[in-house]
CSV table of C-alpha atoms in Angstrom, one decimal:
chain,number,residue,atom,x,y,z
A,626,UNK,CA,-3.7,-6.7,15.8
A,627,UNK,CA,-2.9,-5.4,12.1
A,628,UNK,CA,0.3,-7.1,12.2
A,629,UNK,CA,-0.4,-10.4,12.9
A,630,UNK,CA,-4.4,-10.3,12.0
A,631,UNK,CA,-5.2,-12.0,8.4
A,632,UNK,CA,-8.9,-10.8,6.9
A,633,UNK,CA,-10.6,-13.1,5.7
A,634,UNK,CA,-14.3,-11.8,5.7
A,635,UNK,CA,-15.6,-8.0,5.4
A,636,UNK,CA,-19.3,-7.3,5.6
A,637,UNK,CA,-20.9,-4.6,4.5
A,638,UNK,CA,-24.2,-3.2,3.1
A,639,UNK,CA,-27.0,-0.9,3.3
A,640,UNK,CA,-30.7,-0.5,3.7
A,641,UNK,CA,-31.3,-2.7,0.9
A,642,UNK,CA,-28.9,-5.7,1.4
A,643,UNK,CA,-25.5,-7.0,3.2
A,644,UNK,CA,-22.7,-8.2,1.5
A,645,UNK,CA,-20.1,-10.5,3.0
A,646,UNK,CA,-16.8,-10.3,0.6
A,647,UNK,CA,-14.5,-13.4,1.0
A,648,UNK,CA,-11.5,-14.5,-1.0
A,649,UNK,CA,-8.9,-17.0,-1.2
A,650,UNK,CA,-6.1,-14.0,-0.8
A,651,UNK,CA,-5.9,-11.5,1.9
A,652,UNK,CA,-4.5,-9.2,-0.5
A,653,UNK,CA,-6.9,-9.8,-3.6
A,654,UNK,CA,-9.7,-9.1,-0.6
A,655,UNK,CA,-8.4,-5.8,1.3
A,656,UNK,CA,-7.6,-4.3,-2.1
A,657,UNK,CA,-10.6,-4.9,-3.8
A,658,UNK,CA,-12.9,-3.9,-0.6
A,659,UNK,CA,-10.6,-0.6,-0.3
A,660,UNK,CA,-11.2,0.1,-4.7
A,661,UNK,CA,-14.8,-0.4,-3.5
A,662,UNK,CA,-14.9,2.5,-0.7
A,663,UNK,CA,-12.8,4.4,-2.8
A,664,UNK,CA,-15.4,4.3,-5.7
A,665,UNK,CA,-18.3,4.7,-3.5
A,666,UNK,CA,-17.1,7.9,-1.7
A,667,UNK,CA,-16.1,9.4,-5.5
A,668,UNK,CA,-19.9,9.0,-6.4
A,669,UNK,CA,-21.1,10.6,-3.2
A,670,UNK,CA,-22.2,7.9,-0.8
A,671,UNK,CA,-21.4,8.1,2.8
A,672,UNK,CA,-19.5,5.3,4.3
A,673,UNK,CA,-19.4,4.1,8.0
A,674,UNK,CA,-20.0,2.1,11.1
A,675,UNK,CA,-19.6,1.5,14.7
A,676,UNK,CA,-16.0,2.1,15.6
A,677,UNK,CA,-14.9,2.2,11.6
A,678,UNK,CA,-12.7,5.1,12.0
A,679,UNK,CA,-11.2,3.8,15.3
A,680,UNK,CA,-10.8,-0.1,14.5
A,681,UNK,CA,-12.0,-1.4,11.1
A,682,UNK,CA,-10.5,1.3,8.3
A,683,UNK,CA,-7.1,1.1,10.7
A,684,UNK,CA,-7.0,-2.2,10.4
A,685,UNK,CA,-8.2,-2.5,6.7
A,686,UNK,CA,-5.0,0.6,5.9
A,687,UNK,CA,-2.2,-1.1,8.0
A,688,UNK,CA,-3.0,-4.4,6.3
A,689,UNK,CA,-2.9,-2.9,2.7
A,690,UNK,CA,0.5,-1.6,3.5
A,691,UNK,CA,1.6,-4.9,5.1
A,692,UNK,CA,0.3,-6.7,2.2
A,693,UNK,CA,1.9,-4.2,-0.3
A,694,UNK,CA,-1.3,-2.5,-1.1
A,695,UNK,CA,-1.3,1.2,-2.0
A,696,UNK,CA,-4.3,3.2,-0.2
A,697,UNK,CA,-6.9,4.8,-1.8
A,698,UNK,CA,-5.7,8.5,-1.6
A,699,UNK,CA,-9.2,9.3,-1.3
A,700,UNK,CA,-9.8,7.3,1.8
A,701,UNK,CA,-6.9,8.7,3.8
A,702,UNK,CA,-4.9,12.0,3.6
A,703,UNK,CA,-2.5,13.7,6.2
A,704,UNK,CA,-3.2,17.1,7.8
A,705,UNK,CA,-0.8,18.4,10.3
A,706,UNK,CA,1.3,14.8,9.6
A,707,UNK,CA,-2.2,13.2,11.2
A,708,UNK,CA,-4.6,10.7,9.3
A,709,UNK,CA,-7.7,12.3,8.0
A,710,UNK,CA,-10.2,10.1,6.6
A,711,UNK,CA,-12.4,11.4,4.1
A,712,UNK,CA,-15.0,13.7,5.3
A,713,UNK,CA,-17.8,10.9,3.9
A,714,UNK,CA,-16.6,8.7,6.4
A,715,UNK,CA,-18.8,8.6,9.3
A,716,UNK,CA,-19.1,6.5,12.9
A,717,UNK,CA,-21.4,5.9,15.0
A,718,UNK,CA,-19.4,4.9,17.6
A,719,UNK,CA,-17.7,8.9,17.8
A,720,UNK,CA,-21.3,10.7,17.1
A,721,UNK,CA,-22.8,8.5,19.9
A,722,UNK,CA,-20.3,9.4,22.2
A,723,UNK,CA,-19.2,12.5,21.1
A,724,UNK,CA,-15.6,11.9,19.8
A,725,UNK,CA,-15.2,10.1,23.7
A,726,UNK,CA,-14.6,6.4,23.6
A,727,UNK,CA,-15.4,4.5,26.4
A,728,UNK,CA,-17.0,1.0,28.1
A,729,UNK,CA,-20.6,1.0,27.0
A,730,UNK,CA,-20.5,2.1,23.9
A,731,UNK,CA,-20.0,-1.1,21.9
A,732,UNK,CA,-22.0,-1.9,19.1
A,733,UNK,CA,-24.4,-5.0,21.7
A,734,UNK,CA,-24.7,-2.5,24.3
A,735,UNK,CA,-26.3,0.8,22.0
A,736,UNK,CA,-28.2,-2.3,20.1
A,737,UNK,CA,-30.0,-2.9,23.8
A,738,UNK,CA,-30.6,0.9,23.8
A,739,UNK,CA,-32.2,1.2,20.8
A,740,UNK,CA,-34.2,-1.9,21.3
A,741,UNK,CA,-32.2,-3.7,18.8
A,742,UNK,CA,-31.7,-7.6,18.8
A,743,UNK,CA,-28.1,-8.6,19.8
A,744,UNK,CA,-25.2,-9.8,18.3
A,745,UNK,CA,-24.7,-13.6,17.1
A,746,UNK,CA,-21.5,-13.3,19.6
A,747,UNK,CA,-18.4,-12.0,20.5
A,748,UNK,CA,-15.8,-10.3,18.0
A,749,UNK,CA,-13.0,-11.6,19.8
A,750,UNK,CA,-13.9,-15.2,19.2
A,751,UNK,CA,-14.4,-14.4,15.5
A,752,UNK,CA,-11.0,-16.4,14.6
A,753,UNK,CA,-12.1,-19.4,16.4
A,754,UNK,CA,-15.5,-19.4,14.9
A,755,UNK,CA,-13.9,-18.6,11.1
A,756,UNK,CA,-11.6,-22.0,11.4
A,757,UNK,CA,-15.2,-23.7,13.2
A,758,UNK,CA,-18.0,-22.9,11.0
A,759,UNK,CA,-17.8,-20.3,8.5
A,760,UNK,CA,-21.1,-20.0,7.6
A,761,UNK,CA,-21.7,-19.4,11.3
A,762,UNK,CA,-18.8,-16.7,10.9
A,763,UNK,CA,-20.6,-15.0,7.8
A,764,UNK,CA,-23.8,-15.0,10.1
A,765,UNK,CA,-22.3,-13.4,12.4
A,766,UNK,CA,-20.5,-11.0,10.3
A,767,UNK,CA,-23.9,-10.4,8.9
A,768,UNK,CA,-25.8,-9.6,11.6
A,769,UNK,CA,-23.1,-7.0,12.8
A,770,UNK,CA,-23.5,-5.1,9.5
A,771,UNK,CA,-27.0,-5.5,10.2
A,772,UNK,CA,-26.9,-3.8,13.5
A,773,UNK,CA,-24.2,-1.3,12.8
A,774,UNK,CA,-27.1,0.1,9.7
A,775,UNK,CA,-30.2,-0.1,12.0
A,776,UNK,CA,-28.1,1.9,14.8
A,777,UNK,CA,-27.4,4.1,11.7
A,778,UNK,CA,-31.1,4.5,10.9
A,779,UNK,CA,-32.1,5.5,14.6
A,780,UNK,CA,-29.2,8.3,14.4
A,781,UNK,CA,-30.3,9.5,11.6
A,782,UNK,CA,-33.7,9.4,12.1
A,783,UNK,CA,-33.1,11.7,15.7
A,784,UNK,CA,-31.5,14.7,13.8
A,785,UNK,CA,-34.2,17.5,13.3
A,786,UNK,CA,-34.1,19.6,9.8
């Protein structure tokens, strides 16, 4: 919930390596990661994940403004008084099912699909496991980037030229 939700961890990352960003300010974090996509999608580079435009981005853009935070106007622009992300902005989660989201389609049960190893557990225990054992929580966070760029790869990889 982007009103009561505090970020403290954001993982990211490509083919190459992950990166889990951390900070002792909310604000100092969400501002920074948001300059970083703003930057990234400047130069070119396509930016997603599984359920980004539905969960992650909404939350990382409501907490900005809660925080004070102005949005990259790059990231997010209004068309017909609806959000529009930018057009390098893509998800898995809407090219897997078609612009549909429903059960079956979270990021554990495409991993099983594809073959992919699982997750290291359950995103709604996240909180508990961040106050626990935060090296346990970066794991985590890690091996959902992970999994979010290998289901990436297989997409990819299944479009014809």
């Amino acid at each position: 919930n982007w009103k009561t939700a505090e970020v403290v961890l954001i993982g990211a990352g490509d083919e190459k390596e992950v990166y889990s960003f951390t900070s002792s300010s909310e604000k100092q974090l969400v501002g920074e990661f948001l300059s970083l996509i703003s930057t990234e999608l400047d130069e070119g580079t396509a930016v997603g994940g599984h359920n980004v435009r539905g969960f992650d981005l909404p939350m990382l853009v409501n907490r900005a403004r809660v925080l004070g935070l102005k949005v990259p106007v790059n990231l997010l622009s209004f068309w017909k008084g609806r959000p529009k992300w930018h057009d390098y902005i893509f998800d898995t989660l809407e090219i897997l099912s078609f612009g549909k989201s429903f059960d079956g389609n979270g990021v554990d049960d495409v991993a099983r699909v594809f073959g992919l190893p699982p997750k290291l557990g359950h995103g709604g225990d996240f909180p508990m496991l961040w106050r626990a054992d935060r090296e346990a929580a970066i794991a985590y966070n890690r091996r959902d980037v992970e999994i979010e760029i290998e289901i990436e790869i297989k997409i990819r990889y299944s479009i014809q030229n």
